[in-house]
Every structure is written in C-alpha cells, then in structure tokens.
Coordinates of N, CA, C and O in Angstrom, one line a residue:
M222 N 141.7 91.4 55.9 CA 141.4 92.6 54.9 C 141.7 93.7 55.3 O 141.3 94.2 56.8
R223 N 142.1 94.7 54.5 CA 142.7 96.1 54.9 C 141.3 96.8 55.4 O 140.3 96.7 54.5
K224 N 141.2 97.8 56.3 CA 140.2 98.6 56.5 C 139.9 99.5 55.6 O 138.8 99.9 55.0
A225 N 140.8 100.3 55.2 CA 140.7 101.5 54.2 C 141.6 101.1 53.0 O 142.6 100.8 53.1
Q226 N 141.2 101.4 52.1 CA 141.9 101.3 50.8 C 143.0 102.5 50.7 O 143.1 103.4 51.3
A227 N 144.1 101.7 50.4 CA 145.5 102.7 50.3 C 145.3 103.8 49.5 O 144.5 103.7 48.2
K228 N 145.8 105.0 49.6 CA 145.6 106.4 49.2 C 146.5 106.2 47.7 O 147.7 105.9 47.8
K229 N 146.2 106.8 46.5 CA 147.0 106.9 45.7 C 147.9 108.0 45.6 O 147.3 109.3 46.0
L230 N 149.2 107.8 45.7 CA 150.1 108.9 45.8 C 150.3 109.8 44.1 O 150.1 109.3 43.4
P231 N 150.2 111.1 44.4 CA 150.3 112.2 43.3 C 151.6 111.9 42.7 O 152.6 111.8 43.2
L232 N 151.4 111.8 41.3 CA 152.6 111.7 40.4 C 153.2 113.1 39.9 O 152.4 113.9 39.5
A233 N 154.2 113.2 39.9 CA 154.9 114.6 39.7 C 155.1 114.5 38.0 O 155.3 113.3 37.6
P234 N 154.7 115.5 37.3 CA 154.9 115.4 35.9 C 156.4 115.3 35.3 O 157.4 116.0 36.1
D235 N 156.5 114.8 34.0 CA 158.1 114.7 33.7 C 158.7 116.2 33.4 O 157.8 116.7 33.2
P236 N 159.9 116.2 33.5 CA 160.8 117.3 33.3 C 160.4 118.0 31.7 O 160.5 119.1 31.7
K237 N 160.7 116.9 30.7 CA 160.6 117.5 29.6 C 159.0 118.1 29.0 O 159.0 119.2 28.5
F238 N 157.8 117.1 29.0 CA 156.8 117.3 28.4 C 155.7 117.9 29.2 O 154.5 118.3 29.2
N239 N 156.2 117.9 30.7 CA 155.2 118.4 32.1 C 153.8 117.3 32.0 O 152.7 118.2 31.9
D240 N 154.1 116.2 31.5 CA 152.9 115.1 31.5 C 152.9 114.1 32.6 O 154.0 113.5 32.7
K241 N 151.8 113.9 33.5 CA 152.1 112.9 34.5 C 151.9 111.4 33.6 O 152.4 110.6 34.2
L242 N 151.2 111.4 32.4 CA 151.2 110.1 31.9 C 152.7 109.7 31.4 O 152.9 108.1 31.5
V243 N 153.5 110.6 31.2 CA 155.0 110.2 30.8 C 155.4 109.5 32.0 O 156.3 108.5 32.0
T244 N 155.5 110.1 33.1 CA 156.0 109.9 34.4 C 155.7 108.3 34.8 O 156.3 107.4 35.2
R245 N 154.2 108.2 34.5 CA 153.6 107.0 34.8 C 154.1 105.9 33.8 O 154.5 104.6 34.3
F246 N 154.3 106.1 32.8 CA 154.9 105.1 31.7 C 156.4 105.0 32.2 O 156.9 103.8 32.0
V247 N 156.9 105.9 32.4 CA 158.3 105.7 32.8 C 158.8 104.8 34.2 O 159.4 104.0 34.1
N248 N 157.8 105.0 35.1 CA 157.6 104.2 36.3 C 157.5 102.7 36.0 O 158.0 101.9 36.6
N249 N 156.6 102.3 34.9 CA 156.2 101.2 34.7 C 157.6 100.6 34.0 O 157.8 99.3 34.1
M250 N 158.2 101.2 33.1 CA 159.2 100.7 32.3 C 160.6 100.7 33.0 O 161.4 99.8 32.8
M251 N 160.7 101.3 34.3 CA 161.8 101.3 35.3 C 162.1 100.1 35.7 O 161.3 99.2 36.0
W252 N 163.3 99.6 35.7 CA 164.0 98.5 36.5 C 164.8 98.9 37.6 O 165.9 99.6 37.5
G253 N 164.7 98.1 39.1 CA 165.4 98.3 40.1 C 165.7 100.0 40.4 O 166.9 100.4 40.8
G254 N 164.9 100.6 40.4 CA 164.7 102.0 40.9 C 165.5 103.0 40.0 O 165.8 104.2 40.4
R255 N 166.0 102.6 38.8 CA 166.7 103.3 38.0 C 165.9 104.4 37.1 O 165.8 104.3 35.8
K256 N 165.2 105.4 37.7 CA 164.5 106.2 37.0 C 165.0 107.1 36.0 O 164.5 107.2 34.7
S257 N 166.2 107.4 36.2 CA 166.9 108.5 35.2 C 167.3 107.6 34.0 O 167.1 108.2 32.8
G258 N 167.7 106.8 34.2 CA 167.6 105.6 33.1 C 166.7 105.3 32.0 O 166.8 105.4 31.0
A259 N 165.4 105.1 33.0 CA 164.1 104.9 32.2 C 163.9 106.3 31.4 O 163.3 105.9 30.3
Y260 N 164.2 107.5 32.0 CA 163.8 108.8 31.4 C 164.5 108.9 29.9 O 163.9 109.2 29.0
T261 N 165.8 108.5 30.3 CA 166.8 108.6 29.1 C 166.3 107.7 28.0 O 166.2 108.3 26.7
I262 N 166.0 106.3 28.3 CA 165.6 105.4 27.3 C 164.1 106.0 26.5 O 164.0 106.0 25.4
F263 N 163.1 106.5 27.2 CA 161.9 107.0 26.8 C 162.1 108.3 25.8 O 161.6 108.3 24.9
Y264 N 162.9 109.4 26.4 CA 163.3 110.5 25.5 C 164.0 110.3 24.4 O 163.6 110.6 23.3
H265 N 164.9 109.1 24.4 CA 165.6 108.7 23.1 C 164.6 108.1 22.1 O 164.7 108.2 20.9
A266 N 163.6 107.1 22.7 CA 162.7 106.6 21.8 C 162.0 107.6 21.1 O 161.6 107.7 20.3
I267 N 161.3 108.6 22.0 CA 160.7 109.4 21.2 C 161.4 110.4 20.1 O 160.8 110.7 19.0
E268 N 162.8 110.7 20.4 CA 163.3 111.5 19.3 C 163.5 110.6 18.1 O 163.3 110.9 17.0
K269 N 163.8 109.3 18.3 CA 163.7 108.2 17.1 C 162.4 108.3 16.4 O 162.6 108.1 15.2
V270 N 161.4 108.1 17.3 CA 160.0 108.4 16.7 C 160.1 109.6 15.7 O 159.3 109.3 14.5
S271 N 160.4 110.7 16.1 CA 160.4 112.0 15.5 C 160.9 111.7 14.2 O 160.6 112.4 13.2
K272 N 162.3 111.1 14.0 CA 163.1 111.2 12.9 C 162.4 110.0 12.1 O 162.5 110.3 10.7
Q273 N 161.8 109.1 12.5 CA 161.2 108.2 11.6 C 159.9 108.4 10.9 O 159.9 108.2 9.5
T274 N 159.2 109.2 11.6 CA 157.8 109.5 11.0 C 157.6 111.2 10.4 O 156.9 111.4 9.8
G275 N 158.8 112.0 11.0 CA 158.8 113.3 10.3 C 157.8 114.1 11.4 O 157.5 115.0 11.0
E276 N 157.0 113.5 12.2 CA 156.0 114.2 13.2 C 156.4 114.4 14.5 O 157.7 113.8 14.8
D277 N 155.8 115.0 15.4 CA 156.1 115.1 16.7 C 156.2 113.9 17.5 O 155.0 113.4 17.4
G278 N 157.2 113.4 17.9 CA 157.5 112.0 18.7 C 156.4 111.8 19.8 O 156.0 110.9 19.8
Y279 N 156.1 113.2 20.7 CA 155.3 112.7 21.7 C 153.9 112.8 21.4 O 153.0 111.4 22.0
E280 N 153.6 113.2 20.3 CA 152.2 113.2 19.8 C 151.9 111.7 19.2 O 150.9 111.2 19.2
V281 N 152.9 111.2 18.7 CA 152.8 109.7 17.9 C 152.8 108.8 19.0 O 152.0 107.9 19.1
W282 N 153.3 109.1 20.1 CA 153.3 108.2 21.5 C 151.7 108.2 22.1 O 151.3 107.1 22.2
R283 N 151.4 109.5 22.1 CA 150.0 109.6 22.6 C 149.2 108.8 21.7 O 148.0 108.0 22.3
K284 N 148.9 109.1 20.4 CA 148.1 108.2 19.4 C 148.3 106.7 19.6 O 147.3 106.0 19.6
A285 N 149.6 106.4 19.8 CA 149.8 104.9 20.0 C 149.4 104.4 21.3 O 148.5 103.3 21.2
L286 N 149.4 105.1 22.3 CA 148.7 104.9 23.5 C 147.3 104.5 23.3 O 146.6 103.5 23.8
A287 N 146.7 105.6 22.8 CA 145.3 105.6 22.6 C 144.8 104.4 21.5 O 143.7 103.7 21.9
N288 N 145.5 104.0 20.5 CA 145.3 102.9 19.4 C 145.1 101.6 20.4 O 144.6 100.7 19.9
I289 N 146.2 101.5 21.4 CA 146.2 100.0 22.4 C 145.3 100.0 23.3 O 145.4 99.3 24.2
T290 N 144.5 101.0 23.7 CA 144.0 101.2 25.0 C 142.6 100.1 24.8 O 141.7 100.5 24.1
P291 N 142.5 99.1 25.6 CA 141.3 98.4 25.4 C 140.0 99.0 26.0 O 140.0 99.8 26.9
G292 N 139.0 98.7 25.4 CA 137.7 99.1 25.7 C 136.9 98.0 26.9 O 136.3 98.3 27.6
V293 N 137.0 97.0 26.4 CA 136.3 95.6 27.1 C 137.5 94.8 27.3 O 138.5 94.4 26.7
E294 N 137.1 93.7 28.5 CA 138.1 92.6 28.7 C 137.2 91.4 28.8 O 136.1 91.5 29.5
V295 N 137.7 90.2 29.1 CA 136.8 89.1 29.7 C 137.5 89.0 31.0 O 138.7 88.9 31.3
R296 N 136.5 88.4 31.8 CA 137.1 87.9 33.6 C 136.4 86.8 33.6 O 135.2 86.6 33.2
S297 N 137.2 86.0 34.3 CA 136.7 84.7 34.9 C 135.9 84.7 35.9 O 135.9 85.4 36.8
R298 N 134.5 84.0 35.9 CA 133.6 83.9 36.9 C 133.1 82.5 36.9 O 132.6 81.8 36.0
R299 N 133.1 82.1 38.2 CA 132.6 80.4 38.5 C 131.3 80.7 38.6 O 130.8 81.2 40.0
I300 N 130.4 79.6 38.0 CA 128.8 79.8 38.3 C 128.4 78.4 37.9 O 128.7 77.8 37.0
G301 N 128.0 77.8 39.0 CA 127.4 76.5 39.1 C 128.3 75.3 38.7 O 128.2 74.6 37.9
G302 N 129.6 75.4 39.3 CA 130.6 74.3 38.7 C 131.4 74.9 37.4 O 132.4 74.0 37.2
A303 N 130.8 75.7 36.5 CA 131.6 76.1 35.2 C 132.2 77.4 35.3 O 131.6 78.3 36.1
T304 N 133.1 77.6 34.7 CA 133.9 78.7 34.6 C 133.6 79.6 33.3 O 133.8 78.9 32.3
F305 N 133.3 80.8 33.4 CA 132.8 81.5 32.0 C 133.7 82.6 32.0 O 133.8 83.1 32.7
Q306 N 133.9 82.9 30.8 CA 134.5 84.2 30.5 C 133.6 85.2 30.2 O 132.9 85.3 29.2
I307 N 133.5 86.0 31.1 CA 132.4 87.4 31.2 C 133.1 88.7 30.4 O 133.9 89.1 31.1
P308 N 132.3 89.2 29.5 CA 133.0 90.5 28.8 C 132.7 91.4 29.8 O 131.3 91.7 30.3
T309 N 133.5 92.2 30.3 CA 133.2 93.7 31.3 C 133.9 94.7 30.8 O 134.8 94.6 30.2
E310 N 133.3 95.8 30.9 CA 134.2 97.3 30.6 C 135.2 97.5 31.4 O 135.4 97.1 32.7
V311 N 136.2 98.0 30.8 CA 137.4 98.2 31.5 C 137.5 99.6 32.2 O 137.0 100.6 31.5
R312 N 137.7 99.7 33.5 CA 137.8 101.0 34.3 C 138.8 102.1 33.7 O 139.7 101.4 33.0
A313 N 138.4 103.1 33.7 CA 139.5 104.1 32.9 C 140.8 104.0 33.4 O 141.7 104.0 32.3
D314 N 141.2 104.0 34.7 CA 142.6 103.9 35.2 C 143.2 102.3 34.6 O 144.1 102.5 34.5
R315 N 142.3 101.4 34.8 CA 143.0 100.0 34.4 C 143.4 100.0 32.7 O 144.1 99.4 32.1
K316 N 142.3 100.9 31.9 CA 142.5 101.0 30.5 C 144.0 101.5 30.2 O 144.6 101.1 29.4
V317 N 144.5 102.6 30.8 CA 145.4 103.3 30.7 C 146.8 102.1 31.1 O 147.9 102.2 30.4
S318 N 146.6 101.7 32.4 CA 147.4 100.6 32.8 C 147.8 99.5 31.9 O 149.0 99.3 31.8
L319 N 146.6 99.2 31.5 CA 146.9 97.8 30.5 C 147.6 98.2 29.2 O 148.7 97.6 28.7
S320 N 147.5 99.6 28.6 CA 147.9 100.0 27.5 C 149.6 100.0 27.6 O 150.3 99.9 26.8
I321 N 149.6 100.9 28.7 CA 151.0 101.0 29.3 C 152.2 99.6 29.4 O 153.0 99.6 28.8
K322 N 151.3 98.9 29.9 CA 152.1 97.4 30.3 C 152.3 96.8 29.1 O 153.5 96.2 28.5
W323 N 151.2 96.5 28.3 CA 151.3 95.8 27.0 C 152.5 96.7 26.0 O 153.2 95.9 25.4
M324 N 152.2 98.1 25.9 CA 153.3 98.7 25.1 C 154.9 98.3 25.5 O 155.6 97.9 24.6
I325 N 155.1 98.2 26.8 CA 156.4 98.2 27.3 C 156.8 96.8 27.2 O 158.0 96.2 26.7
R326 N 155.9 95.7 27.6 CA 156.2 94.3 27.2 C 156.6 93.7 26.1 O 157.5 92.9 25.7
Y327 N 155.8 94.3 25.0 CA 156.0 93.8 23.7 C 157.1 94.7 22.9 O 157.7 94.3 22.2
S328 N 157.5 95.8 23.8 CA 158.8 96.4 22.9 C 159.8 95.6 23.6 O 161.1 95.4 22.7
R329 N 160.0 95.3 24.9 CA 160.9 94.1 25.3 C 161.2 93.1 24.4 O 162.2 92.5 24.4
E330 N 160.1 92.6 23.9 CA 160.1 91.3 23.2 C 160.6 91.4 21.8 O 160.9 90.7 21.0
R331 N 160.5 92.5 21.2 CA 160.9 93.1 19.7 C 162.5 92.8 19.5 O 163.3 92.6 20.7
N332 N 162.9 93.0 18.5 CA 164.3 92.6 18.1 C 164.7 93.9 17.7 O 164.1 94.8 17.2
G333 N 166.0 94.2 18.2 CA 166.8 95.6 18.3 C 167.8 95.5 19.0 O 168.0 94.7 20.0
H334 N 168.7 96.8 18.7 CA 169.7 97.0 19.6 C 169.4 97.4 21.1 O 170.0 96.6 22.1
S335 N 168.9 98.5 21.1 CA 168.7 99.0 22.5 C 167.1 98.8 22.7 O 166.5 99.0 21.9
M336 N 166.9 99.6 24.0 CA 165.5 99.5 24.6 C 164.8 100.6 23.8 O 163.7 100.7 23.2
A337 N 165.5 101.5 23.6 CA 165.2 102.8 23.0 C 164.5 102.3 21.5 O 163.7 103.3 21.1
E338 N 165.3 102.0 21.0 CA 165.3 101.3 19.4 C 164.1 100.7 19.4 O 163.0 100.5 18.6
K339 N 163.6 99.6 20.4 CA 162.5 98.8 20.3 C 161.5 99.3 20.7 O 160.3 99.2 20.2
L340 N 161.4 100.3 21.7 CA 160.5 100.9 22.2 C 159.8 102.2 20.9 O 158.5 101.9 20.6
A341 N 160.8 102.7 20.5 CA 160.5 103.5 19.1 C 159.6 102.7 18.0 O 158.8 103.2 17.7
N342 N 160.3 101.8 17.7 CA 159.6 100.8 16.6 C 158.3 100.3 16.9 O 157.2 100.3 16.4
E343 N 158.0 99.9 18.3 CA 156.7 99.4 18.8 C 155.6 100.8 18.8 O 154.6 100.4 18.6
I344 N 156.2 102.0 19.4 CA 155.3 103.2 19.1 C 154.9 103.3 17.9 O 154.0 103.9 17.6
V345 N 155.7 103.4 16.8 CA 155.4 103.7 15.4 C 154.5 102.5 15.1 O 153.5 102.7 14.3
A346 N 154.7 101.3 15.2 CA 153.7 100.3 14.7 C 152.4 100.6 15.4 O 151.4 100.4 14.7
A347 N 152.3 100.5 16.6 CA 151.2 100.9 17.2 C 150.2 102.1 16.9 O 148.9 102.5 16.7
S348 N 150.9 103.1 16.4 CA 150.4 104.4 16.0 C 149.8 104.2 14.6 O 148.8 104.8 14.3
K349 N 150.4 103.2 14.0 CA 149.8 103.0 12.6 C 148.8 101.7 12.7 O 148.0 101.5 11.8
G350 N 148.6 101.3 13.9 CA 147.5 100.2 14.1 C 148.1 98.8 13.7 O 147.5 97.9 13.0
E351 N 149.4 98.7 14.0 CA 150.0 97.3 13.9 C 150.8 97.2 15.0 O 150.7 97.8 16.0
G352 N 151.7 96.0 15.0 CA 152.6 95.8 15.9 C 151.7 94.5 17.2 O 150.6 94.6 17.3
A353 N 152.6 94.4 18.0 CA 152.1 93.2 18.9 C 151.1 93.6 19.9 O 150.3 93.0 20.4
A354 N 151.5 95.1 20.5 CA 150.4 95.6 21.3 C 149.3 95.8 21.0 O 148.3 95.5 21.4
F355 N 149.2 96.1 19.5 CA 147.7 96.5 18.7 C 147.1 95.1 18.6 O 145.9 95.0 18.9
K356 N 147.8 94.1 18.4 CA 147.3 92.8 18.2 C 146.8 92.1 19.6 O 145.7 91.7 19.5
K357 N 147.5 92.5 20.7 CA 146.8 92.1 22.0 C 145.4 92.9 22.0 O 144.5 92.1 22.8
K358 N 145.3 94.1 21.8 CA 144.3 94.6 22.1 C 142.9 94.1 21.3 O 142.0 93.8 21.6
E359 N 143.3 93.7 20.0 CA 142.4 93.2 19.0 C 142.1 91.9 19.5 O 141.0 91.4 19.4
D360 N 143.0 91.0 19.8 CA 142.6 89.6 20.7 C 141.4 89.9 21.9 O 140.7 89.0 21.8
T361 N 141.9 90.9 22.5 CA 141.1 91.1 23.8 C 139.8 91.5 23.6 O 138.6 90.8 24.1
H362 N 139.5 92.3 22.4 CA 138.2 92.6 21.9 C 137.3 91.4 21.3 O 136.3 91.3 21.3
R363 N 138.1 90.8 20.5 CA 137.7 89.6 20.0 C 137.2 88.5 20.9 O 136.0 88.0 21.0
M364 N 137.9 88.2 22.0 CA 137.4 87.4 23.2 C 136.3 87.8 23.8 O 135.4 86.9 23.9
A365 N 136.1 89.0 24.2 CA 134.9 89.7 24.5 C 133.7 89.6 23.8 O 132.5 89.2 24.2
E366 N 134.1 89.6 22.2 CA 133.0 89.7 21.4 C 132.4 88.1 21.4 O 131.1 87.9 21.2
A367 N 133.3 87.3 21.4 CA 133.0 85.9 21.0 C 132.3 85.5 22.5 O 131.3 84.4 22.3
N368 N 132.4 85.8 23.7 CA 131.8 85.6 24.7 C 130.8 86.4 25.3 O 130.2 86.4 26.5
K369 N 130.0 87.3 24.4 CA 129.4 88.2 24.8 C 128.0 87.6 25.2 O 126.9 88.2 25.8
A370 N 127.8 86.2 24.9 CA 126.3 85.3 25.3 C 126.6 85.4 26.7 O 125.4 85.2 27.3
F371 N 127.6 85.4 27.4 CA 127.6 85.3 28.9 C 127.7 86.5 29.7 O 127.9 86.9 31.0
A372 N 127.1 87.7 28.9 CA 127.2 89.1 29.5 C 126.3 89.2 30.4 O 126.5 90.0 31.4
H373 N 125.3 88.4 30.5 CA 124.2 88.5 31.3 C 124.6 88.0 32.9 O 124.0 88.2 33.8
F374 N 125.7 87.4 32.9 CA 126.3 86.9 34.1 C 127.0 88.0 35.0 O 127.6 87.7 36.2
R375 N 127.1 89.2 34.3 CA 128.0 90.2 34.8 C 127.4 90.8 36.2 O 126.2 90.7 36.4
V376 N 128.4 91.0 37.2 CA 127.9 91.4 38.6 C 127.7 93.1 38.5 O 128.4 93.6 37.8

C-alpha cells in the first residue's frame, strides 16, 4: 500500500465561464486526450440548451447537476457470512463526481445525431427532474431507503 495519499492536482478554470466545475465535467467527457473537442461539444450543448429553454444554458446545466446529485448511496459490507447493503452519506467530492459521470453516461446512451445534442437533451431533462440520470439518483435514494434497517452496521 502507498505511504502517502496522492495529491490532488489543481484544475484550471475553463476559458468561457471561468469555472473549475466545467473543466472537471469536460475532463470526464473527454476521450483519448481530445480536450478541445470535448470543450467544443460542451459549449455547443450549452448553446442548444439556451435555445431550447430560453434561459441561460450555463445556469440550466448547474441546476441539472444539482438535481442529479445523490445524497446517500448503498455500500456492500460483509458481516458474519452475509452481505448487507448499508446506506451511507456520500462525500461532497464523490457527490459531484457521481452526478457528472451519470450525466455523461446517460447522454451517451440517448438517441440523437451528435454528442452535443444528446448532452443538451439530458441537461434539459435533468433540470426538469426527468431523464435517465435523474432516475438513477432516485433509484439510488430508493435503495438506501429500503435498506435503512441495516444503517446500524455503518462504520
């Protein structure tokens, strides 16, 4: 095992919105080190969101991320030969990570011509409390609620 935990490298804010969260989102979306391509997709998606909703696309994206951010999740723990799903609070850093990953994953699975279009549709759906990413959050919360009887096993 490693002696010291790896240091987190500071993220540079993105050029358009000057926000580190956008950079983090784009880094997750990027494939094969093509960061400029990922930025292009993200900015096009934000423009499409603005046209669809008539509101600021960036704010709609922030709202969508907040809507799909989970509060609790279940973790498997083996106790006395049985495996229990134990509901636990999600760390702040992991909350953001999960919401970003879910949004990107379910955007890729959507129907549409371009990734920008698919991402825009997922952002609009998530901001309204709909879509696959929002459903994933609801399912996660439902699973934690169903297993709250095992919360006393929490470490």
